[in-house]
Coordinates of C-alpha atoms and ligand atoms in Angstrom, one line a residue:
M23 CA 8.3 11.0 8.7
K24 CA 6.6 13.2 6.1
T25 CA 8.6 15.3 3.7
R26 CA 8.8 16.6 0.2
F27 CA 10.7 14.2 -2.0
K28 CA 13.3 16.8 -3.1
E29 CA 14.2 17.4 0.6
F30 CA 14.5 13.7 1.4
N31 CA 17.9 12.0 2.0
P32 CA 17.3 8.2 1.4
K33 CA 20.8 7.4 2.7
K34 CA 20.0 8.8 6.1
F35 CA 16.5 7.3 6.5
S36 CA 16.0 3.9 8.3
F37 CA 12.7 2.0 8.4
H38 CA 14.0 0.4 11.6
K39 CA 14.0 3.7 13.3
D40 CA 10.9 5.2 11.6
P41 CA 8.4 2.7 10.2
V42 CA 6.3 5.2 8.1
L43 CA 7.7 7.3 5.3
V44 CA 5.5 9.8 3.4
L45 CA 7.1 11.5 0.4
E46 CA 5.1 14.4 -1.2
D47 CA 5.6 15.5 -4.8
F48 CA 7.3 12.2 -5.6
W49 CA 5.7 12.1 -9.1
S50 CA 5.5 15.0 -11.5
K51 CA 2.3 15.9 -13.4
E52 CA 3.7 14.3 -16.6
E53 CA 4.6 11.1 -14.8
R54 CA 1.1 10.9 -13.3
D55 CA -0.4 11.4 -16.8
T56 CA 1.6 8.5 -18.1
F57 CA 0.3 6.2 -15.2
L58 CA -3.3 7.5 -15.6
A59 CA -3.2 6.7 -19.4
A60 CA -2.0 3.2 -18.6
M61 CA -4.8 2.8 -16.0
A62 CA -7.3 3.9 -18.6
Q63 CA -6.2 0.9 -20.7
A64 CA -6.3 -1.6 -17.9
E65 CA -8.8 -4.4 -17.4
W66 CA -10.5 -3.6 -14.1
K67 CA -12.1 -6.1 -11.8
K68 CA -14.6 -5.2 -9.0
R69 CA -13.7 -5.9 -5.4
S70 CA -16.9 -8.1 -5.2
E71 CA -15.7 -10.2 -8.2
I72 CA -12.4 -11.2 -6.6
Q73 CA -13.0 -13.9 -4.1
A74 CA -10.1 -13.0 -1.8
T75 CA -11.0 -9.3 -1.5
D76 CA -14.7 -10.1 -1.3
L77 CA -14.0 -12.3 1.8
A78 CA -11.4 -10.1 3.4
F79 CA -13.1 -6.7 2.8
P80 CA -16.9 -7.0 2.9
N81 CA -19.0 -3.8 3.1
C82 CA -16.2 -1.8 1.5
G83 CA -18.1 -0.6 -1.5
D84 CA -17.0 -1.8 -4.9
W85 CA -13.6 -0.4 -5.7
L86 CA -11.7 -1.6 -8.7
K87 CA -8.4 -3.4 -9.1
A88 CA -6.3 -4.1 -12.2
Q89 CA -2.9 -5.6 -13.0
I90 CA -0.1 -3.0 -13.4
A91 CA 1.2 -2.9 -17.0
P92 CA 4.9 -4.1 -17.4
T93 CA 6.2 -0.7 -18.6
E94 CA 4.7 1.2 -15.7
G95 CA 5.8 -1.6 -13.3
S96 CA 9.4 -0.9 -14.4
V97 CA 9.1 2.9 -14.1
L98 CA 7.7 2.4 -10.6
L99 CA 10.5 0.1 -9.6
N100 CA 13.2 2.3 -11.0
R101 CA 11.9 5.3 -9.1
M102 CA 11.5 3.3 -5.9
A103 CA 15.1 2.0 -5.9
L104 CA 16.0 3.8 -2.7
P105 CA 18.8 2.5 -0.5
C106 CA 16.6 2.6 2.7
I107 CA 14.2 0.0 1.1
A108 CA 17.0 -2.4 0.1
D109 CA 18.6 -2.0 3.6
Y110 CA 15.4 -2.8 5.4
I111 CA 14.6 -5.8 3.1
E112 CA 18.1 -7.2 3.4
S113 CA 18.1 -7.0 7.2
F114 CA 15.9 -10.1 7.5
P115 CA 17.8 -13.4 7.9
R116 CA 17.8 -16.5 5.7
I117 CA 16.2 -14.9 2.6
K118 CA 15.6 -17.4 -0.2
Q119 CA 14.1 -15.0 -2.6
R120 CA 12.8 -11.4 -2.9
H121 CA 9.4 -10.7 -4.4
M122 CA 7.2 -7.7 -5.1
G123 CA 3.7 -7.2 -6.3
F124 CA 1.9 -4.0 -7.2
S125 CA -1.6 -3.3 -8.6
Y126 CA -3.8 -0.4 -9.8
Y127 CA -6.8 0.6 -7.6
S128 CA -9.6 2.9 -8.3
Y129 CA -11.9 4.0 -5.5
G130 CA -15.1 6.0 -6.2
A131 CA -17.8 7.5 -3.8
G132 CA -18.8 4.9 -1.2
D133 CA -15.6 2.9 -1.4
C134 CA -13.3 2.2 1.5
L135 CA -10.9 -0.4 2.9
S136 CA -11.5 -1.6 6.5
T137 CA -8.7 -1.9 9.1
H138 CA -6.1 -4.5 8.3
D139 CA -2.4 -5.1 8.8
D140 CA -1.4 -6.4 5.4
T141 CA -0.5 -9.9 6.7
D142 CA -3.0 -11.3 4.3
E143 CA -4.4 -14.1 6.4
Q144 CA -7.4 -14.7 4.2
Y145 CA -5.2 -15.3 1.2
A146 CA -2.8 -17.5 3.1
R147 CA -5.6 -19.6 4.3
M148 CA -7.0 -20.0 0.7
D149 CA -3.6 -21.3 -0.5
A150 CA -3.2 -23.8 2.3
V151 CA -3.9 -27.5 1.5
P152 CA -5.7 -29.1 4.5
G153 CA -3.5 -31.7 6.3
Q154 CA -0.4 -30.9 4.2
T155 CA 2.7 -29.0 5.4
P156 CA 3.6 -26.3 2.9
Q157 CA 7.0 -27.0 1.1
S158 CA 8.3 -23.5 1.9
L159 CA 7.0 -20.6 3.9
P160 CA 4.9 -18.1 1.8
P161 CA 6.5 -14.8 1.0
Q162 CA 6.1 -12.2 3.8
R163 CA 5.1 -8.7 3.1
R164 CA 7.8 -6.4 4.6
I165 CA 7.2 -2.9 3.2
A166 CA 3.8 -1.7 1.9
V167 CA 3.7 1.0 -0.7
V168 CA 0.8 3.2 -1.8
S169 CA 1.0 6.1 -4.3
Y170 CA -1.7 8.4 -5.6
F171 CA -2.1 9.4 -9.3
H172 CA -5.3 11.4 -9.6
H173 CA -4.7 15.1 -10.4
E174 CA -7.1 16.6 -7.9
W175 CA -8.2 15.7 -4.4
N176 CA -10.3 17.9 -2.1
P177 CA -10.2 17.4 1.7
D178 CA -14.1 17.0 1.6
W179 CA -13.8 13.9 -0.6
G180 CA -12.6 11.6 2.2
G181 CA -10.5 8.6 1.2
E182 CA -7.7 9.4 3.7
L183 CA -5.3 6.6 4.6
I184 CA -5.2 6.2 8.3
V185 CA -2.1 4.5 9.8
Y186 CA -2.2 3.3 13.4
D187 CA 0.2 2.6 16.2
S188 CA -0.9 -0.5 18.1
R189 CA -0.3 -0.4 21.8
K190 CA -0.7 -3.4 24.1
K191 CA -2.8 -2.6 27.1
K192 CA -2.1 -4.1 30.5
D193 CA -4.9 -6.6 30.0
G194 CA -3.2 -7.9 26.8
Q195 CA -5.7 -6.2 24.5
V196 CA -4.4 -4.2 21.6
R197 CA -5.5 -0.5 21.3
L198 CA -5.1 1.3 18.0
E199 CA -4.0 5.0 18.0
V200 CA -4.0 7.1 14.9
S201 CA -0.4 7.9 14.0
Y202 CA -1.0 9.4 10.5
C203 CA -4.1 10.6 8.7
L204 CA -3.0 11.0 5.1
E205 CA -5.0 12.8 2.5
P206 CA -4.4 11.0 -0.8
K207 CA -2.4 13.9 -2.2
P208 CA -1.7 13.7 -6.0
G209 CA 1.8 12.6 -6.6
S210 CA 2.6 11.5 -3.0
I211 CA 3.9 8.0 -2.0
V212 CA 3.6 6.3 1.3
F213 CA 5.9 3.4 2.6
F214 CA 5.4 1.6 5.8
T215 CA 6.6 -1.6 7.4
V216 CA 4.3 -4.6 7.7
P217 CA 2.6 -5.7 9.9
R218 CA 0.9 -2.3 10.6
F219 CA -2.8 -1.6 11.0
H220 CA -4.2 0.9 8.6
R221 CA -7.4 1.6 6.6
V222 CA -8.8 3.8 3.8
C223 CA -11.7 6.1 4.9
R224 CA -14.8 5.9 2.7
V225 CA -14.7 8.2 -0.3
D226 CA -17.5 10.8 0.3
P227 CA -20.4 11.3 -2.2
L228 CA -19.1 14.9 -2.4
A229 CA -16.3 13.5 -4.6
N230 CA -19.0 13.0 -7.3
E231 CA -17.4 11.4 -10.3
H232 CA -13.8 12.0 -9.1
R233 CA -11.9 8.7 -8.4
R234 CA -9.0 8.0 -6.0
M235 CA -6.5 6.4 -8.4
S236 CA -3.6 4.6 -6.7
I237 CA -1.0 1.9 -7.0
A238 CA -0.5 -0.3 -4.0
G239 CA 1.6 -3.3 -3.2
W240 CA 4.5 -4.8 -1.3
F241 CA 8.1 -5.6 -1.2
M242 CA 8.3 -9.2 0.2
T243 CA 10.8 -11.8 1.3
E244 CA 10.6 -15.6 1.1
H245 CA 12.6 -17.5 3.6
Y246 CA 14.2 -20.9 4.0
S247 CA 12.0 -23.0 6.2
Ligands
LIG48 O1 -5.0 3.0 -0.9 C1 -4.5 3.1 0.2 O2 -4.2 4.2 0.7 C2 -4.1 1.9 1.0 C3 -4.4 0.6 0.3 C4 -4.1 -0.6 1.2 O3 -4.0 -0.6 2.4 C5 -4.1 -2.0 0.6 O4 -4.3 -2.1 -0.7 O5 -3.7 -2.9 1.3
LIG49 FE1 -3.2 -2.4 3.2

């Protein structure tokens, strides 16, 4: 569902019934300013300089990624403490530990993120030691979060987040159908359950120097093997 944050009742919402939640006007202008100031201080790395993202997302321009600062990380977590998130996470059996991880991203003209479902196969493969059984199962991403902090975004600038429904055809093949096309509206936040196919449309040259500034990451669970 898509709604304004002040009209949202987090006690009534369930990710089991509705896997995509879009909350508009989640952040005030002042809150966005604080995050943008922290982002301006961050140490950014290019997509092409990070081995895992270079392998997983070739031909996606050269967006930037940085570690979220501890203060902003806590602000984010406090604001995301919604009962519907905890209810969904706790619905998985045999949880050993809960994890989360969030990063800053900056996309300029020409940057995009090709279709993926956030199960992070590339990364999992890089961690695996050949011929060795892992001690415990790697954390599984359960809820993806993306939020937008730039102050201005024009529909001509592209950069939409497309979320798909995947339908199994009779021949066993999977067909993707667009379920949401979301403009990166300043101050909005998107949550969706993982796995779920999605992509970020290329930012158009019409954006000029404007950048799509976001925080993205996951709530994860680690399970007893
Ligand atoms: O920036 C977005 O809208 C989505 C980002 C995303 O899908 C990811 O970082 O895995
Ligand atoms: Fe993603």
